[in-house]
PDB file of C-alpha atoms in Angstrom:
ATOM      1  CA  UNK A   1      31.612  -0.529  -4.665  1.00  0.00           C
ATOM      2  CA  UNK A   2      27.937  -1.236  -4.650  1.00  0.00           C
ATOM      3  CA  UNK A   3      27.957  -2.191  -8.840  1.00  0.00           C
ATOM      4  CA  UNK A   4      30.867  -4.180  -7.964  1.00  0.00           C
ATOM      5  CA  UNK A   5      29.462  -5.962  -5.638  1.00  0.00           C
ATOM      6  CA  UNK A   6      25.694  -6.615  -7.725  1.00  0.00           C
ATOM      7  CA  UNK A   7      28.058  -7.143 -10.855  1.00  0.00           C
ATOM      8  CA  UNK A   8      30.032 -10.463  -9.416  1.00  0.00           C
ATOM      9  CA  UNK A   9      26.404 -11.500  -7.392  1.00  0.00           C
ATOM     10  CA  UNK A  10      24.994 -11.687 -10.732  1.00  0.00           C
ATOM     11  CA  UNK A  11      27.924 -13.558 -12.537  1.00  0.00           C
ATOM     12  CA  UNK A  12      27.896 -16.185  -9.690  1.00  0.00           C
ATOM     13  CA  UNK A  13      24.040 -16.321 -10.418  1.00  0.00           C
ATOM     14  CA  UNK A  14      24.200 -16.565 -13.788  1.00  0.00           C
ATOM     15  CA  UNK A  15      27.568 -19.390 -13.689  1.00  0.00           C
ATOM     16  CA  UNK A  16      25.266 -21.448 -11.528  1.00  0.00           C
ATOM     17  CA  UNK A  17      22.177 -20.943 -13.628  1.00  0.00           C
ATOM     18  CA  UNK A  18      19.888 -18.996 -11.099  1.00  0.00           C
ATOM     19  CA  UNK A  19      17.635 -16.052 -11.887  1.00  0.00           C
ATOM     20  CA  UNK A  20      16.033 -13.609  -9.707  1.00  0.00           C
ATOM     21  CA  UNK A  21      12.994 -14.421  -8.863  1.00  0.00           C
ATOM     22  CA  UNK A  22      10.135 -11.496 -10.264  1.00  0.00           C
ATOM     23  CA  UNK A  23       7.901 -10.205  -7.025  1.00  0.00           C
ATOM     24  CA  UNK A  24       4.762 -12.494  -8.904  1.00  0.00           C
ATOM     25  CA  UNK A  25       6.414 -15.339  -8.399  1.00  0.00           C
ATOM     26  CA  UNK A  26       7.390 -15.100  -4.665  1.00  0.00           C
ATOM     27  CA  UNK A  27       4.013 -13.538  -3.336  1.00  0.00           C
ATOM     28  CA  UNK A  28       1.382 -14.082  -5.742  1.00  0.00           C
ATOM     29  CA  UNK A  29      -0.797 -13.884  -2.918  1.00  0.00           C
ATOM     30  CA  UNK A  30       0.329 -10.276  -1.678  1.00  0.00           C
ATOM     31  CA  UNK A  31       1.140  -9.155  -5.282  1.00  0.00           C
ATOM     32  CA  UNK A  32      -3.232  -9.651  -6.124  1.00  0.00           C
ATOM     33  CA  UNK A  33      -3.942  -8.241  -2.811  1.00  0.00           C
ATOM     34  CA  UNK A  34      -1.831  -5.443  -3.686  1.00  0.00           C
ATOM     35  CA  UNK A  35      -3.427  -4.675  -7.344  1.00  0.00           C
ATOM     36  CA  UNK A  36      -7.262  -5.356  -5.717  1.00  0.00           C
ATOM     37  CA  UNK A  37      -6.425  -2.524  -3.158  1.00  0.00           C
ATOM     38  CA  UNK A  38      -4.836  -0.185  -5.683  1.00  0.00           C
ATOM     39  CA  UNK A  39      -8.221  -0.790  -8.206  1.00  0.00           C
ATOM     40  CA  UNK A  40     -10.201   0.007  -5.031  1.00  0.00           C
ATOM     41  CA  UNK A  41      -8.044   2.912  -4.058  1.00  0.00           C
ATOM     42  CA  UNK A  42      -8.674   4.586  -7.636  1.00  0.00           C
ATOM     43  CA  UNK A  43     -12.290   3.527  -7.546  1.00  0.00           C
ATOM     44  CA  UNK A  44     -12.258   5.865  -4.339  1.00  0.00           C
ATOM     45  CA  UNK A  45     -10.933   8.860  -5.933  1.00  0.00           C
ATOM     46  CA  UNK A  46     -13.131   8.199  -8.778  1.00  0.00           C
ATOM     47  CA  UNK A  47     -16.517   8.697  -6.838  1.00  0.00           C
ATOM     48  CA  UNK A  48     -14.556  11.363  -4.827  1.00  0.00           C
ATOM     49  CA  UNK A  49     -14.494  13.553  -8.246  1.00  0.00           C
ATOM     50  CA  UNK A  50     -18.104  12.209  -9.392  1.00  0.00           C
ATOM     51  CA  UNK A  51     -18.973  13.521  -6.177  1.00  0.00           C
ATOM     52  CA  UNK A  52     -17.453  16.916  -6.327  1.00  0.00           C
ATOM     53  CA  UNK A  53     -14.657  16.081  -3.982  1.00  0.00           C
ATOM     54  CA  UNK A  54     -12.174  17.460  -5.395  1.00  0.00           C
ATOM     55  CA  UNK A  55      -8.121  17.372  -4.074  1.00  0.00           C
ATOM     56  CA  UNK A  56      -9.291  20.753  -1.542  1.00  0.00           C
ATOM     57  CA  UNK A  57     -12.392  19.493  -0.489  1.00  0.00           C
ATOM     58  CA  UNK A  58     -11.029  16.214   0.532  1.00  0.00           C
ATOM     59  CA  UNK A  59      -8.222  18.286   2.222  1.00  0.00           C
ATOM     60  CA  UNK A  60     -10.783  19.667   4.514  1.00  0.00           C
ATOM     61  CA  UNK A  61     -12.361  17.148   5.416  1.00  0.00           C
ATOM     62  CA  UNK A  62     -10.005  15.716   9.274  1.00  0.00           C
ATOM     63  CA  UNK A  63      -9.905  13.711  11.523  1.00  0.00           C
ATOM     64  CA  UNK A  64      -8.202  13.286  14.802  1.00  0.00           C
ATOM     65  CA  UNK A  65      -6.173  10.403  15.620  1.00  0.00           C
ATOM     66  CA  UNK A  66      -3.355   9.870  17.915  1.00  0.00           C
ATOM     67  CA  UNK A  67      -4.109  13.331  18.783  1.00  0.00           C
ATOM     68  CA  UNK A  68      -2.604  14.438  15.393  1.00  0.00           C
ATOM     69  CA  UNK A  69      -5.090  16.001  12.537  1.00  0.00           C
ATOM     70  CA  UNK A  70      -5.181  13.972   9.342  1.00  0.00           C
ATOM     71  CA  UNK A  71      -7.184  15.249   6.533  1.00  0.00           C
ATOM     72  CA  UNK A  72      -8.589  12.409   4.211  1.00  0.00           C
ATOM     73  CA  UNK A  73      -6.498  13.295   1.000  1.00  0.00           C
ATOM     74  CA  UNK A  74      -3.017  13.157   3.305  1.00  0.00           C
ATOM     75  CA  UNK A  75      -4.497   9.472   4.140  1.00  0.00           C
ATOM     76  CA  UNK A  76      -5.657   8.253   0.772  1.00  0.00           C
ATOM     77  CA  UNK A  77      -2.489   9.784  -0.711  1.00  0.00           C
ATOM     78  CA  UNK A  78      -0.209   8.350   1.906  1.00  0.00           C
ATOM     79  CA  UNK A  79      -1.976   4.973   1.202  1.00  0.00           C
ATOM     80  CA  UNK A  80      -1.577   5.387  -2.690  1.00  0.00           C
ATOM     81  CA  UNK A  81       2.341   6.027  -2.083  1.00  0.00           C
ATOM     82  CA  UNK A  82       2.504   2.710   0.006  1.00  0.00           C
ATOM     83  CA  UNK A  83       0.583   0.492  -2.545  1.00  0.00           C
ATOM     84  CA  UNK A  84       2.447   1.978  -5.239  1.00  0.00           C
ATOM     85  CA  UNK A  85       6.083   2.479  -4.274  1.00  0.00           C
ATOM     86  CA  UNK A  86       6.424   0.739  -0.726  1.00  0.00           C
ATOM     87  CA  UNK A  87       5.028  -2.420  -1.083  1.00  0.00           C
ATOM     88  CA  UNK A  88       6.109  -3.816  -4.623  1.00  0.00           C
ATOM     89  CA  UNK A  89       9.763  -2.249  -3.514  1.00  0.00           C
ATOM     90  CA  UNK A  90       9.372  -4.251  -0.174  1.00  0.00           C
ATOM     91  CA  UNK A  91       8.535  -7.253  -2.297  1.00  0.00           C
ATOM     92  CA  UNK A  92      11.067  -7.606  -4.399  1.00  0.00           C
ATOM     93  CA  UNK A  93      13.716  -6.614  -1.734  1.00  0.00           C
ATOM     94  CA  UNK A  94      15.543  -9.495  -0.510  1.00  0.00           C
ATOM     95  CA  UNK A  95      16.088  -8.409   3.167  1.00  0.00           C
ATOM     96  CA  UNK A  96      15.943  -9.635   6.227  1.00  0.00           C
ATOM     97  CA  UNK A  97      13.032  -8.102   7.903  1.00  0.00           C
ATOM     98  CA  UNK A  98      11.496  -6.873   4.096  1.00  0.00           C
ATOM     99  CA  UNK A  99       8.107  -8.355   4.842  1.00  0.00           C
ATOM    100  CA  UNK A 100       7.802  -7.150   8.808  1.00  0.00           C
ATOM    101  CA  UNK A 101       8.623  -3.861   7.346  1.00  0.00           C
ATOM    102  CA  UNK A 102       5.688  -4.148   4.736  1.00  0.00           C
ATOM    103  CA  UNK A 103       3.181  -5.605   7.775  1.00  0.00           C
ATOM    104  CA  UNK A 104       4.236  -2.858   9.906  1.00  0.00           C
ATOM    105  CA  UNK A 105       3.474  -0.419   7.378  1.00  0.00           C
ATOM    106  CA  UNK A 106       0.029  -1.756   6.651  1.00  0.00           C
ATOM    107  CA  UNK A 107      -0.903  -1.918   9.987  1.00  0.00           C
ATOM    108  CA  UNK A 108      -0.510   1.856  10.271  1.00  0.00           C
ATOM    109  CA  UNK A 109      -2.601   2.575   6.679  1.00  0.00           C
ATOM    110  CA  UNK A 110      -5.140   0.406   8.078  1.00  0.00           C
ATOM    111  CA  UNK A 111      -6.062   1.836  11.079  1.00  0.00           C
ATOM    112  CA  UNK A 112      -5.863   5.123   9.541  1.00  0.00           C
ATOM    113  CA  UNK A 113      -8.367   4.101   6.656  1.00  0.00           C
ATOM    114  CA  UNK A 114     -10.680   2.240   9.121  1.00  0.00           C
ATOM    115  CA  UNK A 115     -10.932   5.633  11.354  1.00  0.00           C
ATOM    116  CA  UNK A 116     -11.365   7.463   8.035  1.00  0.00           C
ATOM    117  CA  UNK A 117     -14.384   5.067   6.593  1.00  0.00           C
ATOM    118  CA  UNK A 118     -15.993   5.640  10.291  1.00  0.00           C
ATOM    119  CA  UNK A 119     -15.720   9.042  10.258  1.00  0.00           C
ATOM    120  CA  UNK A 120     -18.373  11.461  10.507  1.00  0.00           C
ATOM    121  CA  UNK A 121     -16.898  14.177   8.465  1.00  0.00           C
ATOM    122  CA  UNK A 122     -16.786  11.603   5.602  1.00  0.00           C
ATOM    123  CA  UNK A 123     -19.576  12.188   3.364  1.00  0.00           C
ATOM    124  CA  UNK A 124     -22.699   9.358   3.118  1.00  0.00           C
ATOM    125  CA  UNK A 125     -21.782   9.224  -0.966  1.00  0.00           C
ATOM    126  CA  UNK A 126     -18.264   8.105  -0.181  1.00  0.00           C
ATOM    127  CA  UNK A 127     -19.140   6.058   2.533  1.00  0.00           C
ATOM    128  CA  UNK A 128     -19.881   2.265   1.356  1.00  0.00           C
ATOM    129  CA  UNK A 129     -16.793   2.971  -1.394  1.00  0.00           C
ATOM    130  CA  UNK A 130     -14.758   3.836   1.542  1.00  0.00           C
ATOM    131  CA  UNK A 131     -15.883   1.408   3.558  1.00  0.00           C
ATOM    132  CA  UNK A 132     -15.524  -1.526   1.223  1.00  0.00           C
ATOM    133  CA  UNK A 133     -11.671  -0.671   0.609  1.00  0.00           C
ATOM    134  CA  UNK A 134     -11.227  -0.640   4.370  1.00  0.00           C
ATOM    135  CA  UNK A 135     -12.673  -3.978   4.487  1.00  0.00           C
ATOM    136  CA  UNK A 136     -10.717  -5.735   1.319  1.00  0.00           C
ATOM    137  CA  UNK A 137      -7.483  -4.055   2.732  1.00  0.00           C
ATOM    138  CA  UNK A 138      -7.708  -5.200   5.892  1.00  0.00           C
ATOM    139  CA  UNK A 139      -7.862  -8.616   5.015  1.00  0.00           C
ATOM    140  CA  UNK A 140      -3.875  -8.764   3.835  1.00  0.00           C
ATOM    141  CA  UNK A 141      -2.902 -12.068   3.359  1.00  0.00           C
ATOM    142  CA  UNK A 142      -0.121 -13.882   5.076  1.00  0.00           C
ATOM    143  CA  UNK A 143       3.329 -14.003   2.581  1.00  0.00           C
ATOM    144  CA  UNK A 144       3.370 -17.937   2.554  1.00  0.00           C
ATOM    145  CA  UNK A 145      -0.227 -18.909   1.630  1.00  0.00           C
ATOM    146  CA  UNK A 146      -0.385 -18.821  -2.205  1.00  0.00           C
TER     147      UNK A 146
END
């Protein structure tokens, strides 16, 4: 029923001349936000592996919050999930409440990235990397400025 119901959507859209809109075009301000934080993300793990931190070292290395233990590869690997399947599918949903959803999320990676880049168990070569990632993903921009 689902096809069915895309199928005639996209005959009444294509009768009256309308095209979906690509994610680019709707939040070009989120989509470079997006690709800035995923460059930093892999710029991350790439001094991580210069450095010898390898995917078991950075599972050892925790942190506390909300009384539950995160290690620093379940929080850089939960944040590379979100920037590369949560958000763009977010984007190009057209829901109601797509873009709370995506907010919501970040709010959540964020704090757990800022605790991580202040963390003492994070080691001083990681640190400004870290720490400048935190700072450019923090800084999300509103949907409607372009």
């Amino acid at each position: 029923m689902r096809y069915l119901n895309a199928f005639f959507k996209a005959l009444q859209m294509t009768v009256r001349g309308e095209a979906i809109q690509p994610v680019e075009d709707r939040y070009p301000n989120l989509q470079a936000w997006l690709e800035k934080s995923h460059e930093h993300l892999q710029v991350v793990y790439r001094v991580a592996e210069a450095s010898k931190l390898d995917k078991a070292t950075r599972e050892q290395i925790t942190l506390t919050l909300d009384g539950r233990e995160w290690s620093m590869e379940l929080v850089l690997s939960s944040l590379k999930f979100h920037l590369e399947t949560e958000f763009p599918s977010l984007m190009q949903t057209r829901m109601e409440h797509n873009l709370t959803t995506l907010y919501a999320l970040h709010l959540d990676d964020k704090y757990r990235l800022s605790k991580l880049a202040q963390s003492d168990q994070l080691p001083e070569v990681l640190r400004p990397t870290m720490q400048k990632f935190a700072d450019h993903f923090s800084a999300i921009p509103p949907s409607t400025d372009p």
